[in-house]
Amino acid sequence: MIVRTGITPALSFARASTQRRQSVLDAHARLTQPFNILAGLLASRMTTGSLAKAVNDQVAA
């Protein structure tokens, strides 16, 4: 799973930790595809430029 969280120097440690925790919880809630499938789709996007179509095809399967 890939989790991205924006952290700025202005955030306190407690706030940054809370934000990171929420990002991880949100990512787990949306986790419907194994990482290797998503990585493959992202790689195909780099060569074909059609990630949305690839995701829709995968979800429909």
mmCIF file with all atom_site columns, C-alpha atoms in Angstrom:
data_model
loop_
_atom_site.group_PDB
_atom_site.id
_atom_site.type_symbol
_atom_site.label_atom_id
_atom_site.label_alt_id
_atom_site.label_comp_id
_atom_site.label_asym_id
_atom_site.label_entity_id
_atom_site.label_seq_id
_atom_site.pdbx_PDB_ins_code
_atom_site.Cartn_x
_atom_site.Cartn_y
_atom_site.Cartn_z
_atom_site.occupancy
_atom_site.B_iso_or_equiv
_atom_site.pdbx_formal_charge
_atom_site.auth_seq_id
_atom_site.auth_comp_id
_atom_site.auth_asym_id
_atom_site.auth_atom_id
_atom_site.pdbx_PDB_model_num
ATOM 1  C CA . MET A 1 1  ? 0.000   0.000  0.000   1.00 0.00 ? 1  MET A CA 1
ATOM 2  C CA . ILE A 1 2  ? 1.217   3.483  -0.800  1.00 0.00 ? 2  ILE A CA 1
ATOM 3  C CA . VAL A 1 3  ? 0.306   6.266  1.603   1.00 0.00 ? 3  VAL A CA 1
ATOM 4  C CA . ARG A 1 4  ? 1.045   9.913  0.922   1.00 0.00 ? 4  ARG A CA 1
ATOM 5  C CA . THR A 1 5  ? 0.705   12.547 3.606   1.00 0.00 ? 5  THR A CA 1
ATOM 6  C CA . GLY A 1 6  ? 1.639   16.184 3.347   1.00 0.00 ? 6  GLY A CA 1
ATOM 7  C CA . ILE A 1 7  ? 3.718   17.276 6.312   1.00 0.00 ? 7  ILE A CA 1
ATOM 8  C CA . THR A 1 8  ? 4.805   20.878 6.742   1.00 0.00 ? 8  THR A CA 1
ATOM 9  C CA . PRO A 1 9  ? 7.270   22.341 9.240   1.00 0.00 ? 9  PRO A CA 1
ATOM 10 C CA . ALA A 1 10 ? 4.425   24.345 10.790  1.00 0.00 ? 10 ALA A CA 1
ATOM 11 C CA . LEU A 1 11 ? 2.658   21.183 12.035  1.00 0.00 ? 11 LEU A CA 1
ATOM 12 C CA . SER A 1 12 ? 3.220   20.057 15.587  1.00 0.00 ? 12 SER A CA 1
ATOM 13 C CA . PHE A 1 13 ? 4.383   16.482 16.083  1.00 0.00 ? 13 PHE A CA 1
ATOM 14 C CA . ALA A 1 14 ? 0.997   15.557 17.551  1.00 0.00 ? 14 ALA A CA 1
ATOM 15 C CA . ARG A 1 15 ? -0.894  17.058 14.586  1.00 0.00 ? 15 ARG A CA 1
ATOM 16 C CA . ALA A 1 16 ? 1.450   15.441 12.044  1.00 0.00 ? 16 ALA A CA 1
ATOM 17 C CA . SER A 1 17 ? 1.016   12.067 13.778  1.00 0.00 ? 17 SER A CA 1
ATOM 18 C CA . THR A 1 18 ? -2.770  12.463 13.772  1.00 0.00 ? 18 THR A CA 1
ATOM 19 C CA . GLN A 1 19 ? -2.737  13.410 10.092  1.00 0.00 ? 19 GLN A CA 1
ATOM 20 C CA . ARG A 1 20 ? -0.508  10.429 9.215   1.00 0.00 ? 20 ARG A CA 1
ATOM 21 C CA . ARG A 1 21 ? -2.730  8.051  11.199  1.00 0.00 ? 21 ARG A CA 1
ATOM 22 C CA . GLN A 1 22 ? -5.824  9.294  9.370   1.00 0.00 ? 22 GLN A CA 1
ATOM 23 C CA . SER A 1 23 ? -4.090  8.889  6.003   1.00 0.00 ? 23 SER A CA 1
ATOM 24 C CA . VAL A 1 24 ? -3.266  5.261  6.831   1.00 0.00 ? 24 VAL A CA 1
ATOM 25 C CA . LEU A 1 25 ? -6.820  4.556  8.030   1.00 0.00 ? 25 LEU A CA 1
ATOM 26 C CA . ASP A 1 26 ? -8.250  6.135  4.871   1.00 0.00 ? 26 ASP A CA 1
ATOM 27 C CA . ALA A 1 27 ? -5.900  4.090  2.702   1.00 0.00 ? 27 ALA A CA 1
ATOM 28 C CA . HIS A 1 28 ? -6.965  0.867  4.420   1.00 0.00 ? 28 HIS A CA 1
ATOM 29 C CA . ALA A 1 29 ? -10.625 1.801  3.928   1.00 0.00 ? 29 ALA A CA 1
ATOM 30 C CA . ARG A 1 30 ? -10.063 2.221  0.177   1.00 0.00 ? 30 ARG A CA 1
ATOM 31 C CA . LEU A 1 31 ? -7.880  -0.848 -0.237  1.00 0.00 ? 31 LEU A CA 1
ATOM 32 C CA . THR A 1 32 ? -9.675  -2.998 -2.807  1.00 0.00 ? 32 THR A CA 1
ATOM 33 C CA . GLN A 1 33 ? -6.855  -3.990 -5.138  1.00 0.00 ? 33 GLN A CA 1
ATOM 34 C CA . PRO A 1 34 ? -3.617  -5.793 -4.297  1.00 0.00 ? 34 PRO A CA 1
ATOM 35 C CA . PHE A 1 35 ? -0.530  -3.603 -4.541  1.00 0.00 ? 35 PHE A CA 1
ATOM 36 C CA . ASN A 1 36 ? 0.998   -5.580 -7.410  1.00 0.00 ? 36 ASN A CA 1
ATOM 37 C CA . ILE A 1 37 ? -2.077  -4.929 -9.596  1.00 0.00 ? 37 ILE A CA 1
ATOM 38 C CA . LEU A 1 38 ? -1.967  -1.203 -8.826  1.00 0.00 ? 38 LEU A CA 1
ATOM 39 C CA . ALA A 1 39 ? 1.774   -1.071 -9.487  1.00 0.00 ? 39 ALA A CA 1
ATOM 40 C CA . GLY A 1 40 ? 1.198   -2.772 -12.824 1.00 0.00 ? 40 GLY A CA 1
ATOM 41 C CA . LEU A 1 41 ? -1.533  -0.317 -13.734 1.00 0.00 ? 41 LEU A CA 1
ATOM 42 C CA . LEU A 1 42 ? 0.686   2.626  -12.812 1.00 0.00 ? 42 LEU A CA 1
ATOM 43 C CA . ALA A 1 43 ? 3.494   1.194  -14.925 1.00 0.00 ? 43 ALA A CA 1
ATOM 44 C CA . SER A 1 44 ? 1.119   0.806  -17.870 1.00 0.00 ? 44 SER A CA 1
ATOM 45 C CA . ARG A 1 45 ? 0.047   4.423  -17.428 1.00 0.00 ? 45 ARG A CA 1
ATOM 46 C CA . MET A 1 46 ? 3.623   5.506  -17.991 1.00 0.00 ? 46 MET A CA 1
ATOM 47 C CA . THR A 1 47 ? 3.614   3.767  -21.364 1.00 0.00 ? 47 THR A CA 1
ATOM 48 C CA . THR A 1 48 ? 0.002   4.162  -22.504 1.00 0.00 ? 48 THR A CA 1
ATOM 49 C CA . GLY A 1 49 ? -1.341  7.164  -20.578 1.00 0.00 ? 49 GLY A CA 1
ATOM 50 C CA . SER A 1 50 ? -4.651  5.449  -19.833 1.00 0.00 ? 50 SER A CA 1
ATOM 51 C CA . LEU A 1 51 ? -4.656  4.673  -16.110 1.00 0.00 ? 51 LEU A CA 1
ATOM 52 C CA . ALA A 1 52 ? -8.364  5.470  -15.691 1.00 0.00 ? 52 ALA A CA 1
ATOM 53 C CA . LYS A 1 53 ? -9.315  2.988  -18.395 1.00 0.00 ? 53 LYS A CA 1
ATOM 54 C CA . ALA A 1 54 ? -7.013  0.328  -16.942 1.00 0.00 ? 54 ALA A CA 1
ATOM 55 C CA . VAL A 1 55 ? -8.491  0.780  -13.467 1.00 0.00 ? 55 VAL A CA 1
ATOM 56 C CA . ASN A 1 56 ? -12.049 0.659  -14.801 1.00 0.00 ? 56 ASN A CA 1
ATOM 57 C CA . ASP A 1 57 ? -11.260 -2.489 -16.775 1.00 0.00 ? 57 ASP A CA 1
ATOM 58 C CA . GLN A 1 58 ? -9.715  -4.123 -13.706 1.00 0.00 ? 58 GLN A CA 1
ATOM 59 C CA . VAL A 1 59 ? -12.638 -3.207 -11.433 1.00 0.00 ? 59 VAL A CA 1
ATOM 60 C CA . ALA A 1 60 ? -15.148 -4.468 -14.000 1.00 0.00 ? 60 ALA A CA 1
ATOM 61 C CA . ALA A 1 61 ? -13.360 -7.832 -14.235 1.00 0.00 ? 61 ALA A CA 1
#
